[in-house]
mmCIF file of C-alpha atoms in Angstrom:
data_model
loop_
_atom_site.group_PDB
_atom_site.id
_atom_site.type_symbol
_atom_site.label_atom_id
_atom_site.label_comp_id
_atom_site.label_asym_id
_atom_site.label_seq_id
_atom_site.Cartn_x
_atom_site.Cartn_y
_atom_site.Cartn_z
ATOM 1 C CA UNK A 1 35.250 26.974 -26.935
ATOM 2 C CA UNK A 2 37.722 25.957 -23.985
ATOM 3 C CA UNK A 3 36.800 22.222 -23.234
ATOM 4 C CA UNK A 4 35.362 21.978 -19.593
ATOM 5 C CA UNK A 5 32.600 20.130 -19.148
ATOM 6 C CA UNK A 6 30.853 19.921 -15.592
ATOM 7 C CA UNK A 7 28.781 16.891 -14.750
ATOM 8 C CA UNK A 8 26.226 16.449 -13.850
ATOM 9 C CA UNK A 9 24.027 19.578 -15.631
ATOM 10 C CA UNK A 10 21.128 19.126 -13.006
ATOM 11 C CA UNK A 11 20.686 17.512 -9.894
ATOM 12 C CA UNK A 12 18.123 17.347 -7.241
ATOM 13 C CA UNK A 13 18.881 15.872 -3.623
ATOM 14 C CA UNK A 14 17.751 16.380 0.106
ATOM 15 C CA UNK A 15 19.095 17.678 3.038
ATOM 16 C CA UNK A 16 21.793 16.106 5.066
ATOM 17 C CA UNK A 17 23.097 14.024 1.532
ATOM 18 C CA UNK A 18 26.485 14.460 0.500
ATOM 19 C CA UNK A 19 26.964 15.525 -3.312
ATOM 20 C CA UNK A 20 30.001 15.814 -5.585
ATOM 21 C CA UNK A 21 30.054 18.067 -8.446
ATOM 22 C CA UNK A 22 32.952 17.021 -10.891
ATOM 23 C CA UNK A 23 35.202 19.674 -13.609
ATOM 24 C CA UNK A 24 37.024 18.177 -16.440
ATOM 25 C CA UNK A 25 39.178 19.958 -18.931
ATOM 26 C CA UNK A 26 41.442 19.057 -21.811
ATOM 27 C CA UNK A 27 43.253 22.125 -22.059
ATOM 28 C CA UNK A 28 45.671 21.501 -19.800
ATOM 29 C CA UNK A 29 45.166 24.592 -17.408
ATOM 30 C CA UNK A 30 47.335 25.055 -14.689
ATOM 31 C CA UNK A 31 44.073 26.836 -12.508
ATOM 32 C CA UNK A 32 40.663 25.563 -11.798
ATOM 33 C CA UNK A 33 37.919 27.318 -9.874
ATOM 34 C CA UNK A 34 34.535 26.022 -8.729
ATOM 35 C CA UNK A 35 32.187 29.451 -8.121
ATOM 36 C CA UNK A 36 28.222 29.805 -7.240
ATOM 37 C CA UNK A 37 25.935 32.213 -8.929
ATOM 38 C CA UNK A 38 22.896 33.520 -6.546
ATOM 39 C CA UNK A 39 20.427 36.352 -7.056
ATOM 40 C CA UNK A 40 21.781 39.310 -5.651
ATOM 41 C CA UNK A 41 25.151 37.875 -5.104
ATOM 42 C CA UNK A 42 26.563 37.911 -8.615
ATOM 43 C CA UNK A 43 29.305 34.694 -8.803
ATOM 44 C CA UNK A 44 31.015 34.379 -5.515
ATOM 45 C CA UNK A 45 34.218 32.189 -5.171
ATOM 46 C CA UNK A 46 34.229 28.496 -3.447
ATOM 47 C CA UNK A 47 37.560 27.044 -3.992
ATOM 48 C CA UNK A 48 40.182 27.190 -6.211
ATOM 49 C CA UNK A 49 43.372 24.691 -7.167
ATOM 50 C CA UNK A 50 46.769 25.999 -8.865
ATOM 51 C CA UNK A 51 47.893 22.923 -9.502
ATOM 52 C CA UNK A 52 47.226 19.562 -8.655
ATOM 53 C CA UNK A 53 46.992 18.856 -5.015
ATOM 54 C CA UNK A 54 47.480 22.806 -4.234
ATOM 55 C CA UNK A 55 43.886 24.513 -3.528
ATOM 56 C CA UNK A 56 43.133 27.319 -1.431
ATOM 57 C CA UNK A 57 39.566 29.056 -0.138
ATOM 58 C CA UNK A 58 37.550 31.319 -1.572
ATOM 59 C CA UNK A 59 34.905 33.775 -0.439
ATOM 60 C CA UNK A 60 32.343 31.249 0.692
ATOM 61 C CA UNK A 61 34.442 27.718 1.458
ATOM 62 C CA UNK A 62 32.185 26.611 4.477
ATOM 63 C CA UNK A 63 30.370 23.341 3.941
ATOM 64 C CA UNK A 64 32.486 22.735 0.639
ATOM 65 C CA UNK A 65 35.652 20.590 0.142
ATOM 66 C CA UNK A 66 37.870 19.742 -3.436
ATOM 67 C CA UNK A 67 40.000 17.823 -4.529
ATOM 68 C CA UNK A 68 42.662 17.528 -7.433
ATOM 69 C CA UNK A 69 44.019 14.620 -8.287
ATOM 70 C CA UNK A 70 44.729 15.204 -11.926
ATOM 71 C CA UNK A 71 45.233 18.189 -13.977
ATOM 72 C CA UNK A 72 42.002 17.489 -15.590
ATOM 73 C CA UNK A 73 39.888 17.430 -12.827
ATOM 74 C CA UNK A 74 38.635 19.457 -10.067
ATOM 75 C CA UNK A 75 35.921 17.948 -8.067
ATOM 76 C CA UNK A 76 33.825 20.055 -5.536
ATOM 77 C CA UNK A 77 31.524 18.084 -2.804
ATOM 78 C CA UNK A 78 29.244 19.271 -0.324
ATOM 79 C CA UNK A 79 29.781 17.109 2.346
ATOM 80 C CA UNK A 80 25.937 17.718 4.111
ATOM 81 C CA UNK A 81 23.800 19.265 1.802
ATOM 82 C CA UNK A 82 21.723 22.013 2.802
ATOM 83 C CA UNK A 83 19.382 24.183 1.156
ATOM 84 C CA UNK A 84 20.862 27.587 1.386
ATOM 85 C CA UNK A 85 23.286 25.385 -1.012
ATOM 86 C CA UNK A 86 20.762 25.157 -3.497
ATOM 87 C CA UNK A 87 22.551 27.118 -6.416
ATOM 88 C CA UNK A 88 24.217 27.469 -9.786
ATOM 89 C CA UNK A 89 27.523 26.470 -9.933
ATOM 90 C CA UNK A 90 30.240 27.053 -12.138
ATOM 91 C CA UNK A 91 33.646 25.627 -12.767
ATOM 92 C CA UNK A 92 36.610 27.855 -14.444
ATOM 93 C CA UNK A 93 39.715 27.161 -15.441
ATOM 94 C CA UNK A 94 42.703 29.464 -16.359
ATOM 95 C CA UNK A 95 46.554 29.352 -17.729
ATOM 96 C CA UNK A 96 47.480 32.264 -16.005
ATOM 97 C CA UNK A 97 45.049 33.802 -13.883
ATOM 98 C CA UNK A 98 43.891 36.986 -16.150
ATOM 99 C CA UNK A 99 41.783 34.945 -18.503
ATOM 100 C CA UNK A 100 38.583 32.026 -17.528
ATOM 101 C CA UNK A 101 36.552 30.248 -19.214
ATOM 102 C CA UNK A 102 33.533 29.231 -17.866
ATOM 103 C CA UNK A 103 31.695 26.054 -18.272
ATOM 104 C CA UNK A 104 28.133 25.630 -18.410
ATOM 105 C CA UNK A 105 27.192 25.346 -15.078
ATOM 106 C CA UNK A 106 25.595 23.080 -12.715
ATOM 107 C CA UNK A 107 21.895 23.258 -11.013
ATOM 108 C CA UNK A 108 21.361 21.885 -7.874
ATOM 109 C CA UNK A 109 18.743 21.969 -6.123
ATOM 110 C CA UNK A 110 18.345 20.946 -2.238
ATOM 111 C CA UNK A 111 15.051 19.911 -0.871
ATOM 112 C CA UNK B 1 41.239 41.968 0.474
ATOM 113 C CA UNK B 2 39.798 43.195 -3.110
ATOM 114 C CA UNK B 3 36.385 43.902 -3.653
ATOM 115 C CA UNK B 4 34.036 45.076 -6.384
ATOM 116 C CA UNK B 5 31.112 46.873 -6.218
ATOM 117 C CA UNK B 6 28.425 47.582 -9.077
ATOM 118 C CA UNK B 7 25.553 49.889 -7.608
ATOM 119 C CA UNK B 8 23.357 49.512 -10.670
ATOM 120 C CA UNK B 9 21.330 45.565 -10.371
ATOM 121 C CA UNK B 10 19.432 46.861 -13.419
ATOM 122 C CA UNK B 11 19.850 49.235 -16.421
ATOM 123 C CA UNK B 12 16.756 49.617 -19.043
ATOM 124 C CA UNK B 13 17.819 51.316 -22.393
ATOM 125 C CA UNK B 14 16.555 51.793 -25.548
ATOM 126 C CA UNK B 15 17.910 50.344 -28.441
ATOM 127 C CA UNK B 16 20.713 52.519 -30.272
ATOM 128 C CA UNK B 17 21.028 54.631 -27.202
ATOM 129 C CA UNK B 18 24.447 54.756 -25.371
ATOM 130 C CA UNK B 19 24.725 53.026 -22.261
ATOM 131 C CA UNK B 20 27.418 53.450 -19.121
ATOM 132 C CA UNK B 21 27.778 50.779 -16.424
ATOM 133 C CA UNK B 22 29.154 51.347 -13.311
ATOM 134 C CA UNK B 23 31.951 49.734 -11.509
ATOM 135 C CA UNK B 24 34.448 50.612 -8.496
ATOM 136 C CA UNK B 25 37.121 48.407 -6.952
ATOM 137 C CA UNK B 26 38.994 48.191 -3.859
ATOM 138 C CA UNK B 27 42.485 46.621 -3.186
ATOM 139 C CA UNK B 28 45.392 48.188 -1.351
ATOM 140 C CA UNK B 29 47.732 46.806 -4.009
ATOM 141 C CA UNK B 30 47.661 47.163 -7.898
ATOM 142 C CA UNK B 31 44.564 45.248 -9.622
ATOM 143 C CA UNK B 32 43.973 43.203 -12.684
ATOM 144 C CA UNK B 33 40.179 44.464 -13.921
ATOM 145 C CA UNK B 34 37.925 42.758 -16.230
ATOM 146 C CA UNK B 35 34.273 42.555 -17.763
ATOM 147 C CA UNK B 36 32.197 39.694 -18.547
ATOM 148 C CA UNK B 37 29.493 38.807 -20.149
ATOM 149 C CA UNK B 38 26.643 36.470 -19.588
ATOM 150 C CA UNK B 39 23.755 35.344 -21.942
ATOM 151 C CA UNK B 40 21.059 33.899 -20.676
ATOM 152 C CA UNK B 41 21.323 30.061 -19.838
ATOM 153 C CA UNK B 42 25.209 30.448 -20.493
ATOM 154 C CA UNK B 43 28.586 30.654 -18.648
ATOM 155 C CA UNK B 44 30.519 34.051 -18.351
ATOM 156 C CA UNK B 45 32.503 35.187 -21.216
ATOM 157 C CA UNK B 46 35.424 37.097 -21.375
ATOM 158 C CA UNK B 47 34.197 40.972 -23.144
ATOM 159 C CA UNK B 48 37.655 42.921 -22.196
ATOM 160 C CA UNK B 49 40.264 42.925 -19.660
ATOM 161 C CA UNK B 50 43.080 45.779 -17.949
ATOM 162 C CA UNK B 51 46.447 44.651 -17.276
ATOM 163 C CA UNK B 52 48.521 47.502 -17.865
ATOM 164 C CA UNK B 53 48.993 50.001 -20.008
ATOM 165 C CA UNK B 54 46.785 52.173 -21.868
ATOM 166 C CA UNK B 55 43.901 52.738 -19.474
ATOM 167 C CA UNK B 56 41.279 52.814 -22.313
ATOM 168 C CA UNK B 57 40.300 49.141 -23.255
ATOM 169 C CA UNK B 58 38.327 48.464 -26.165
ATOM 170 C CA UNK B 59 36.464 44.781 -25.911
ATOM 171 C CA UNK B 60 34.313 42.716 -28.101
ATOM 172 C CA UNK B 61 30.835 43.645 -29.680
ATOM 173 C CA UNK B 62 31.755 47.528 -29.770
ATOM 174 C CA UNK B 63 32.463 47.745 -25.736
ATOM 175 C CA UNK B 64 35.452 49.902 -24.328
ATOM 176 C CA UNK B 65 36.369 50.188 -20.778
ATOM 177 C CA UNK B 66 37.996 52.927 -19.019
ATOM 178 C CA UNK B 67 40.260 52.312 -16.104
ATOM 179 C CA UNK B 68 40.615 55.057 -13.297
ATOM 180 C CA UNK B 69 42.630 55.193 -10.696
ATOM 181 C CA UNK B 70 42.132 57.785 -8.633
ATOM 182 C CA UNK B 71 38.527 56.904 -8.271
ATOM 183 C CA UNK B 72 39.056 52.736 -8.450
ATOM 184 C CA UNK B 73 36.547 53.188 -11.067
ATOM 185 C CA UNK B 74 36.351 50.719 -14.507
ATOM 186 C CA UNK B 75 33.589 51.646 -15.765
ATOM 187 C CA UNK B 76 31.772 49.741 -18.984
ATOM 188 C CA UNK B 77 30.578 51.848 -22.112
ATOM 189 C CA UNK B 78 28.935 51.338 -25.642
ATOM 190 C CA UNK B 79 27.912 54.198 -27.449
ATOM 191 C CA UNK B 80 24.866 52.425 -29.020
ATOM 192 C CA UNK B 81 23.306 49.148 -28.130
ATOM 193 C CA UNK B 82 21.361 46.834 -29.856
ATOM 194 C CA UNK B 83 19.145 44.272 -29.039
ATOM 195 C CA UNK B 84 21.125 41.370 -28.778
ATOM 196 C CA UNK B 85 22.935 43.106 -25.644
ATOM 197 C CA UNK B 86 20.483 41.981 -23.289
ATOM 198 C CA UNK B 87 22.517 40.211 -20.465
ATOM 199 C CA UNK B 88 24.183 40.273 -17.540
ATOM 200 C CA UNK B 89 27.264 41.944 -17.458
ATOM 201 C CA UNK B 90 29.811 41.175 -14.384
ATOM 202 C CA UNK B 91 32.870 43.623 -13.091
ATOM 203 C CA UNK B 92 36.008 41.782 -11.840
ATOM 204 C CA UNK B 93 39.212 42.135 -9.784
ATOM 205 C CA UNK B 94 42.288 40.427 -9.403
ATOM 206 C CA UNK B 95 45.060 41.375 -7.361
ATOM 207 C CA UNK B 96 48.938 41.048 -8.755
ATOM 208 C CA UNK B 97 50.475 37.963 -7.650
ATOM 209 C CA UNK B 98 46.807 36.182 -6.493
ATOM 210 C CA UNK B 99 45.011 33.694 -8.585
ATOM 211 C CA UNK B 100 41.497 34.318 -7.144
ATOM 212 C CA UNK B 101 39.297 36.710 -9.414
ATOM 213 C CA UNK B 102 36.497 38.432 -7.453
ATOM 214 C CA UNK B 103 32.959 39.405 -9.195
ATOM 215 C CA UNK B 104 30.472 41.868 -8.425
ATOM 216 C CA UNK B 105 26.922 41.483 -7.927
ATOM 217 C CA UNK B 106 26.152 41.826 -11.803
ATOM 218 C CA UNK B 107 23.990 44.550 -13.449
ATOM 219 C CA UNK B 108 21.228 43.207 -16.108
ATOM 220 C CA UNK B 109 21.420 45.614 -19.381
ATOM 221 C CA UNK B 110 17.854 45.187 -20.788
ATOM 222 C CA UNK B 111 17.509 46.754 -23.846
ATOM 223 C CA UNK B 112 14.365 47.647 -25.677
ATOM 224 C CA UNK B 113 13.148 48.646 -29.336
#
């Protein structure tokens, strides 16, 4: 299995909080990608990095911001959290951009 | 922009029957295409991929994959499932020269004994 490992695996806050998902990898990929999963949506794209300090939108960037610092990791933080952000989320990396692997995901819920 | 589009949220099917399912693309430029797959509780997984080439793809765990063109169709086949198929199985799209890989809406193969 690729090594990414998201942190943490569950979390639970309110409204109006911010939160910060974090993406680690020892692989070494060039690209990193934080994505949501919804009912009905399938995985939608949030933000992506190819390289450190280089990241670009996705589908569905409002409310979200990264950063990338290191190679390693990718953090994504919701700056005011609201519940329509209450979702799965799931951090890929890639070499080249044909292949991800996915890591486990995230829950988060917002009450 | 490229989009994907799978019409089918859920397909029920016996176990050893063949199953099809459906997905179309849409990108004014050439297109990377790909399948994964998703177990319950899990992250995606890669089950087979179109970069060039032949336009018949054969995956893991007996799947193939035929790329059209003229209809922006890739659409997912196994010619006799078992049980251990159950998941959710996601279409993708990349465009040449992007970085961003765009999913469809999913389709949930349930299959029965």
């Amino acid at each position: 299995d690729a090594g990414i490992t998201q942190s943490p695996r569950h979390k639970v806050t309110e409204t109006g909080t911010p939160v910060t998902l974090r993406c680690h990898q020892t692989e070494n990929h060039r690209y990193m990608y934080w994505y949501r999963q919804d009912p009905g949506h399938g995985l939608r794209l949030i933000h992506y990095s190819y390289g450190v300090k280089d990241t670009d939108k996705g589908e569905v960037s409002d409310g979200y911001s990264v950063s990338r610092s290191k190679t390693e990791d990718f953090l994504l933080t919701l700056e005011s959290a609201t519940s329509s952000q209450t979702s799965v989320y799931f951090c890929a990396i890639s070499e080249s951009g044909e292949k991800l692997f996915f890591g486990s995901g995230t829950q988060l819920s917002v009450l | 922009a490229q989009s994907v589009t799978q019409l089918d949220s859920q397909v029920p099917v016996f176990e050893e029957a063949p199953v099809e399912l459906r997905c179309n693309y849409s990108s004014s430029v050439s297109v990377y295409l790909f399948w994964y797959v998703q177990y319950p509780n899990q992250g995606l997984q890669l089950l087979l991929k179109y970069l060039s080439g032949s336009t018949l793809v054969k995956g893991i765990n007996g799947f193939e994959a035929e790329f059209n063109k003229s209809q922006t169709s890739f659409h997912l086949r196994k010619p006799s499932v078992h049980i251990s198929d159950t998941a959710e199985y996601f279409c993708a799209v990349s465009e040449l020269n992007t970085d961003k890989l765009i999913f469809g809406t999913g389709t949930r193969l349930q299959v029965f004994p």
